[in-house]
Every structure is written in C-alpha cells, then in structure tokens.
C-alpha cells in the first residue's frame, strides 16, 4: 500500500483489541487485551470489532495492493476485501525440513517468531514500495528466509507468498 520510501504514518494500520485500528504514530497507554479475548456481556473481541473495522478500512484499501500480515486472530476482526476490489497478499514463513535423497521437500510453518519475521519484511515493503510477490526476490531476510516463487499460490483469492529458510 504505497510507493518506495512511503511513510508508515499513512500506509500501516495496526489492529488492537482495545482501540480497534491504530496508526503507528497514535499515542496509546500501556495495556493488554488480546484480540481473541472473550469478555463477559460483550463476547469475542474480534467479533466486536468486525463491522467497524471493515467499514472503516474497506474504502482505504479498495483498488490498492494490500499486504495483509495479520495473525489469524487479528485477521478475524475484519472482512478482508475480495480479489475483485483489492489485490491482497499474505506471507507465510516456512522452515525446510531434512529429507532423504530423492524425496519431496517438506516444510513446517513458523508460528512462534512471526512478529519478528514479519517486521523485517514490512520494513522492506515500505522502503521499496513492493506491490507484487516477485518484488521479494531481492529481499534478504536477516534470519535467512528467501522468497520461493514456486511455492506462491492463490488461496481464496488471496496471494499466499512463501518465504523459506533452507535446510541448514
């Protein structure tokens, strides 16, 4: 969602269980409320935010490239636009697993360090204005993950990009 060197102030939205959607420059108090929390009398936080976040964000992203790097519980807090209105790209980080000779490659999805891994990717996207998967071909991730075009696929209208850390 932007051009090379674009400011995070205008192109990054952060989902938050208390405040809904924030820009990086928004001042907020120290707090903790997970998006998947269930509050008595209110219910699931992501369900509570779904309509307001969808209504606010769809006009912002319509007709643009959207890098949706949200974890699952945050992605449930809105209705992601359809492929007909917005080109949405998501990224998964995979670790290649050891294998016997002449057997297919195997991967495990990285879940634990996702925020850290995605942070370096967000920086690259913002600095380069990347708006297609192949733009990640030049990206050197600090943890050794590389873009694998052959593993990129379209799932439910969303381009799912694979960043793979080769077996060591």
PDB file of C-alpha atoms in Angstrom:
ATOM      1  CA  UNK A   1       0.000   0.000   0.000  1.00  0.00           C
ATOM      2  CA  UNK A   2       2.390   2.694  -1.024  1.00  0.00           C
ATOM      3  CA  UNK A   3       5.320   3.866  -3.039  1.00  0.00           C
ATOM      4  CA  UNK A   4       9.033   3.456  -2.337  1.00  0.00           C
ATOM      5  CA  UNK A   5      10.031   5.077   0.898  1.00  0.00           C
ATOM      6  CA  UNK A   6       6.420   5.767   1.891  1.00  0.00           C
ATOM      7  CA  UNK A   7       5.703   6.769   5.450  1.00  0.00           C
ATOM      8  CA  UNK A   8       4.311   4.253   7.897  1.00  0.00           C
ATOM      9  CA  UNK A   9       2.027   7.032   9.111  1.00  0.00           C
ATOM     10  CA  UNK A  10      -0.154   6.724   6.016  1.00  0.00           C
ATOM     11  CA  UNK A  11       0.288   3.122   4.966  1.00  0.00           C
ATOM     12  CA  UNK A  12       0.374   0.908   8.062  1.00  0.00           C
ATOM     13  CA  UNK A  13      -2.671   0.046  10.166  1.00  0.00           C
ATOM     14  CA  UNK A  14      -2.250  -1.894  13.408  1.00  0.00           C
ATOM     15  CA  UNK A  15      -5.185  -3.900  14.784  1.00  0.00           C
ATOM     16  CA  UNK A  16      -5.662  -3.636  18.542  1.00  0.00           C
ATOM     17  CA  UNK A  17      -8.153  -5.300  20.888  1.00  0.00           C
ATOM     18  CA  UNK A  18      -8.818  -2.105  22.880  1.00  0.00           C
ATOM     19  CA  UNK A  19      -8.670   0.610  20.218  1.00  0.00           C
ATOM     20  CA  UNK A  20      -9.598  -1.268  17.022  1.00  0.00           C
ATOM     21  CA  UNK A  21      -7.268   0.194  14.408  1.00  0.00           C
ATOM     22  CA  UNK A  22      -4.261   2.387  15.099  1.00  0.00           C
ATOM     23  CA  UNK A  23      -1.671   4.208  13.052  1.00  0.00           C
ATOM     24  CA  UNK A  24       1.967   3.823  14.159  1.00  0.00           C
ATOM     25  CA  UNK A  25       2.066   7.405  15.470  1.00  0.00           C
ATOM     26  CA  UNK A  26      -1.064   7.088  17.655  1.00  0.00           C
ATOM     27  CA  UNK A  27      -0.240   7.550  21.346  1.00  0.00           C
ATOM     28  CA  UNK A  28      -1.798   4.836  23.493  1.00  0.00           C
ATOM     29  CA  UNK A  29      -1.497   3.868  27.165  1.00  0.00           C
ATOM     30  CA  UNK A  30       0.200   0.666  28.245  1.00  0.00           C
ATOM     31  CA  UNK A  31      -2.441  -2.054  28.115  1.00  0.00           C
ATOM     32  CA  UNK A  32      -3.098  -5.652  27.201  1.00  0.00           C
ATOM     33  CA  UNK A  33      -6.234  -7.141  25.693  1.00  0.00           C
ATOM     34  CA  UNK A  34      -5.817  -9.972  23.237  1.00  0.00           C
ATOM     35  CA  UNK A  35      -7.945  -9.862  20.108  1.00  0.00           C
ATOM     36  CA  UNK A  36      -9.186 -13.405  20.815  1.00  0.00           C
ATOM     37  CA  UNK A  37     -10.304 -12.495  24.358  1.00  0.00           C
ATOM     38  CA  UNK A  38     -13.909 -13.135  25.347  1.00  0.00           C
ATOM     39  CA  UNK A  39     -15.380 -10.547  27.709  1.00  0.00           C
ATOM     40  CA  UNK A  40     -18.493 -11.257  29.822  1.00  0.00           C
ATOM     41  CA  UNK A  41     -21.515  -9.482  28.384  1.00  0.00           C
ATOM     42  CA  UNK A  42     -19.566  -8.419  25.271  1.00  0.00           C
ATOM     43  CA  UNK A  43     -18.266 -11.615  23.717  1.00  0.00           C
ATOM     44  CA  UNK A  44     -15.294 -12.164  21.435  1.00  0.00           C
ATOM     45  CA  UNK A  45     -13.246  -9.006  20.851  1.00  0.00           C
ATOM     46  CA  UNK A  46     -12.535  -9.791  17.188  1.00  0.00           C
ATOM     47  CA  UNK A  47     -16.275 -10.209  16.556  1.00  0.00           C
ATOM     48  CA  UNK A  48     -16.965  -6.907  18.328  1.00  0.00           C
ATOM     49  CA  UNK A  49     -14.540  -5.081  16.001  1.00  0.00           C
ATOM     50  CA  UNK A  50     -15.502  -6.852  12.746  1.00  0.00           C
ATOM     51  CA  UNK A  51     -18.147  -4.423  11.433  1.00  0.00           C
ATOM     52  CA  UNK A  52     -16.477  -1.142  12.499  1.00  0.00           C
ATOM     53  CA  UNK A  53     -13.036  -2.173  11.205  1.00  0.00           C
ATOM     54  CA  UNK A  54     -14.437  -3.491   7.933  1.00  0.00           C
ATOM     55  CA  UNK A  55     -16.496  -0.330   7.369  1.00  0.00           C
ATOM     56  CA  UNK A  56     -13.511   1.920   8.120  1.00  0.00           C
ATOM     57  CA  UNK A  57     -10.839   0.022   6.203  1.00  0.00           C
ATOM     58  CA  UNK A  58     -12.527  -1.214   3.015  1.00  0.00           C
ATOM     59  CA  UNK A  59     -12.671   2.270   1.443  1.00  0.00           C
ATOM     60  CA  UNK A  60      -8.978   2.776   2.313  1.00  0.00           C
ATOM     61  CA  UNK A  61      -7.796  -0.414   0.605  1.00  0.00           C
ATOM     62  CA  UNK A  62     -10.222  -0.680  -2.312  1.00  0.00           C
ATOM     63  CA  UNK A  63      -8.376  -0.762  -5.629  1.00  0.00           C
ATOM     64  CA  UNK A  64      -4.977  -0.977  -3.956  1.00  0.00           C
ATOM     65  CA  UNK A  65      -2.423  -3.638  -3.160  1.00  0.00           C
ATOM     66  CA  UNK A  66      -2.926  -4.823   0.407  1.00  0.00           C
ATOM     67  CA  UNK A  67      -0.210  -6.635   2.338  1.00  0.00           C
ATOM     68  CA  UNK A  68      -2.259  -8.441   4.978  1.00  0.00           C
ATOM     69  CA  UNK A  69       0.301  -9.637   7.514  1.00  0.00           C
ATOM     70  CA  UNK A  70      -2.171 -10.034  10.357  1.00  0.00           C
ATOM     71  CA  UNK A  71      -2.088 -13.084  12.616  1.00  0.00           C
ATOM     72  CA  UNK A  72      -5.234 -15.215  12.358  1.00  0.00           C
ATOM     73  CA  UNK A  73      -6.943 -13.789  15.454  1.00  0.00           C
ATOM     74  CA  UNK A  74      -6.493 -10.228  14.154  1.00  0.00           C
ATOM     75  CA  UNK A  75      -7.496 -11.161  10.605  1.00  0.00           C
ATOM     76  CA  UNK A  76     -10.799 -12.403  12.068  1.00  0.00           C
ATOM     77  CA  UNK A  77     -11.517  -8.836  13.265  1.00  0.00           C
ATOM     78  CA  UNK A  78     -12.489  -7.651   9.780  1.00  0.00           C
ATOM     79  CA  UNK A  79     -13.734  -8.915   6.447  1.00  0.00           C
ATOM     80  CA  UNK A  80     -10.798  -8.819   4.052  1.00  0.00           C
ATOM     81  CA  UNK A  81     -11.747  -7.382   0.641  1.00  0.00           C
ATOM     82  CA  UNK A  82     -12.423  -9.675  -2.288  1.00  0.00           C
ATOM     83  CA  UNK A  83      -9.970 -10.178  -5.120  1.00  0.00           C
ATOM     84  CA  UNK A  84     -12.277  -8.185  -7.414  1.00  0.00           C
ATOM     85  CA  UNK A  85     -11.706  -4.966  -5.443  1.00  0.00           C
ATOM     86  CA  UNK A  86      -8.258  -5.352  -3.902  1.00  0.00           C
ATOM     87  CA  UNK A  87      -5.141  -7.414  -4.572  1.00  0.00           C
ATOM     88  CA  UNK A  88      -4.394  -8.963  -1.200  1.00  0.00           C
ATOM     89  CA  UNK A  89      -1.089 -10.620  -0.395  1.00  0.00           C
ATOM     90  CA  UNK A  90      -0.234 -12.595   2.710  1.00  0.00           C
ATOM     91  CA  UNK A  91       3.042 -14.198   3.700  1.00  0.00           C
ATOM     92  CA  UNK A  92       3.906 -17.423   5.455  1.00  0.00           C
ATOM     93  CA  UNK A  93       7.335 -18.319   6.779  1.00  0.00           C
ATOM     94  CA  UNK A  94       8.397 -21.929   6.293  1.00  0.00           C
ATOM     95  CA  UNK A  95      11.383 -23.890   7.577  1.00  0.00           C
ATOM     96  CA  UNK A  96      12.610 -26.580   5.199  1.00  0.00           C
ATOM     97  CA  UNK A  97      12.921 -29.948   6.950  1.00  0.00           C
ATOM     98  CA  UNK A  98      15.605 -32.596   6.469  1.00  0.00           C
ATOM     99  CA  UNK A  99      14.741 -35.207   3.867  1.00  0.00           C
ATOM    100  CA  UNK A 100      16.081 -38.386   2.364  1.00  0.00           C
ATOM    101  CA  UNK A 101      17.607 -38.225  -1.127  1.00  0.00           C
ATOM    102  CA  UNK A 102      15.061 -38.164  -3.975  1.00  0.00           C
ATOM    103  CA  UNK A 103      12.123 -37.408  -1.683  1.00  0.00           C
ATOM    104  CA  UNK A 104       9.890 -34.330  -1.877  1.00  0.00           C
ATOM    105  CA  UNK A 105      10.784 -31.222   0.080  1.00  0.00           C
ATOM    106  CA  UNK A 106       8.999 -30.839   3.412  1.00  0.00           C
ATOM    107  CA  UNK A 107       8.274 -27.667   5.356  1.00  0.00           C
ATOM    108  CA  UNK A 108       6.959 -26.606   8.733  1.00  0.00           C
ATOM    109  CA  UNK A 109       5.148 -23.320   9.198  1.00  0.00           C
ATOM    110  CA  UNK A 110       6.843 -20.930  11.604  1.00  0.00           C
ATOM    111  CA  UNK A 111       4.385 -19.592  14.159  1.00  0.00           C
ATOM    112  CA  UNK A 112       6.353 -18.574  17.231  1.00  0.00           C
ATOM    113  CA  UNK A 113       8.556 -15.816  15.746  1.00  0.00           C
ATOM    114  CA  UNK A 114       6.053 -14.484  13.214  1.00  0.00           C
ATOM    115  CA  UNK A 115       6.011 -10.874  14.505  1.00  0.00           C
ATOM    116  CA  UNK A 116       9.788 -10.649  14.386  1.00  0.00           C
ATOM    117  CA  UNK A 117       9.971 -12.252  10.941  1.00  0.00           C
ATOM    118  CA  UNK A 118       7.212 -10.054   9.515  1.00  0.00           C
ATOM    119  CA  UNK A 119       8.798  -6.897  10.952  1.00  0.00           C
ATOM    120  CA  UNK A 120      11.830  -7.180   8.667  1.00  0.00           C
ATOM    121  CA  UNK A 121       9.516  -7.859   5.734  1.00  0.00           C
ATOM    122  CA  UNK A 122       7.349  -4.800   6.489  1.00  0.00           C
ATOM    123  CA  UNK A 123      10.464  -2.635   6.504  1.00  0.00           C
ATOM    124  CA  UNK A 124      11.434  -3.971   3.060  1.00  0.00           C
ATOM    125  CA  UNK A 125       7.926  -3.437   1.658  1.00  0.00           C
ATOM    126  CA  UNK A 126       7.808   0.144   2.933  1.00  0.00           C
ATOM    127  CA  UNK A 127      11.289   1.030   1.688  1.00  0.00           C
ATOM    128  CA  UNK A 128      10.817  -0.462  -1.782  1.00  0.00           C
ATOM    129  CA  UNK A 129       7.093   0.022  -2.393  1.00  0.00           C
ATOM    130  CA  UNK A 130       6.821  -3.689  -3.233  1.00  0.00           C
ATOM    131  CA  UNK A 131       3.446  -4.406  -4.792  1.00  0.00           C
ATOM    132  CA  UNK A 132       3.858  -7.916  -6.195  1.00  0.00           C
ATOM    133  CA  UNK A 133       5.363 -11.186  -4.939  1.00  0.00           C
ATOM    134  CA  UNK A 134       8.370 -11.105  -7.285  1.00  0.00           C
ATOM    135  CA  UNK A 135       9.456  -7.846  -5.631  1.00  0.00           C
ATOM    136  CA  UNK A 136      10.573 -10.024  -2.721  1.00  0.00           C
ATOM    137  CA  UNK A 137      13.152 -11.783  -4.893  1.00  0.00           C
ATOM    138  CA  UNK A 138      15.781  -9.200  -3.918  1.00  0.00           C
ATOM    139  CA  UNK A 139      14.856  -9.263  -0.230  1.00  0.00           C
ATOM    140  CA  UNK A 140      17.471 -10.641   2.131  1.00  0.00           C
ATOM    141  CA  UNK A 141      15.817 -11.579   5.406  1.00  0.00           C
ATOM    142  CA  UNK A 142      18.096 -11.354   8.468  1.00  0.00           C
ATOM    143  CA  UNK A 143      17.072 -14.886   9.510  1.00  0.00           C
ATOM    144  CA  UNK A 144      17.889 -16.414   6.110  1.00  0.00           C
ATOM    145  CA  UNK A 145      14.377 -16.697   4.637  1.00  0.00           C
ATOM    146  CA  UNK A 146      14.140 -16.306   0.866  1.00  0.00           C
ATOM    147  CA  UNK A 147      11.205 -15.842  -1.486  1.00  0.00           C
ATOM    148  CA  UNK A 148      10.236 -19.054  -3.302  1.00  0.00           C
ATOM    149  CA  UNK A 149       8.121 -18.166  -6.338  1.00  0.00           C
ATOM    150  CA  UNK A 150       7.264 -21.821  -6.985  1.00  0.00           C
ATOM    151  CA  UNK A 151       5.522 -22.085  -3.613  1.00  0.00           C
ATOM    152  CA  UNK A 152       3.386 -18.967  -4.081  1.00  0.00           C
ATOM    153  CA  UNK A 153      -0.278 -19.830  -4.532  1.00  0.00           C
ATOM    154  CA  UNK A 154      -3.690 -18.197  -4.582  1.00  0.00           C
ATOM    155  CA  UNK A 155      -5.952 -19.267  -1.712  1.00  0.00           C
ATOM    156  CA  UNK A 156      -9.500 -17.880  -1.559  1.00  0.00           C
ATOM    157  CA  UNK A 157      -8.494 -15.013  -3.852  1.00  0.00           C
ATOM    158  CA  UNK A 158      -5.511 -14.057  -1.671  1.00  0.00           C
ATOM    159  CA  UNK A 159      -1.950 -14.410  -2.935  1.00  0.00           C
ATOM    160  CA  UNK A 160      -0.086 -16.533  -0.364  1.00  0.00           C
ATOM    161  CA  UNK A 161       3.650 -15.898  -0.594  1.00  0.00           C
ATOM    162  CA  UNK A 162       6.134 -18.364   0.881  1.00  0.00           C
ATOM    163  CA  UNK A 163       9.369 -17.238   2.480  1.00  0.00           C
ATOM    164  CA  UNK A 164      11.535 -20.306   3.076  1.00  0.00           C
ATOM    165  CA  UNK A 165      14.554 -20.842   5.286  1.00  0.00           C
ATOM    166  CA  UNK A 166      16.514 -23.584   3.511  1.00  0.00           C
ATOM    167  CA  UNK A 167      17.598 -26.609   5.482  1.00  0.00           C
ATOM    168  CA  UNK A 168      20.883 -25.942   7.218  1.00  0.00           C
TER     169      UNK A 168
END
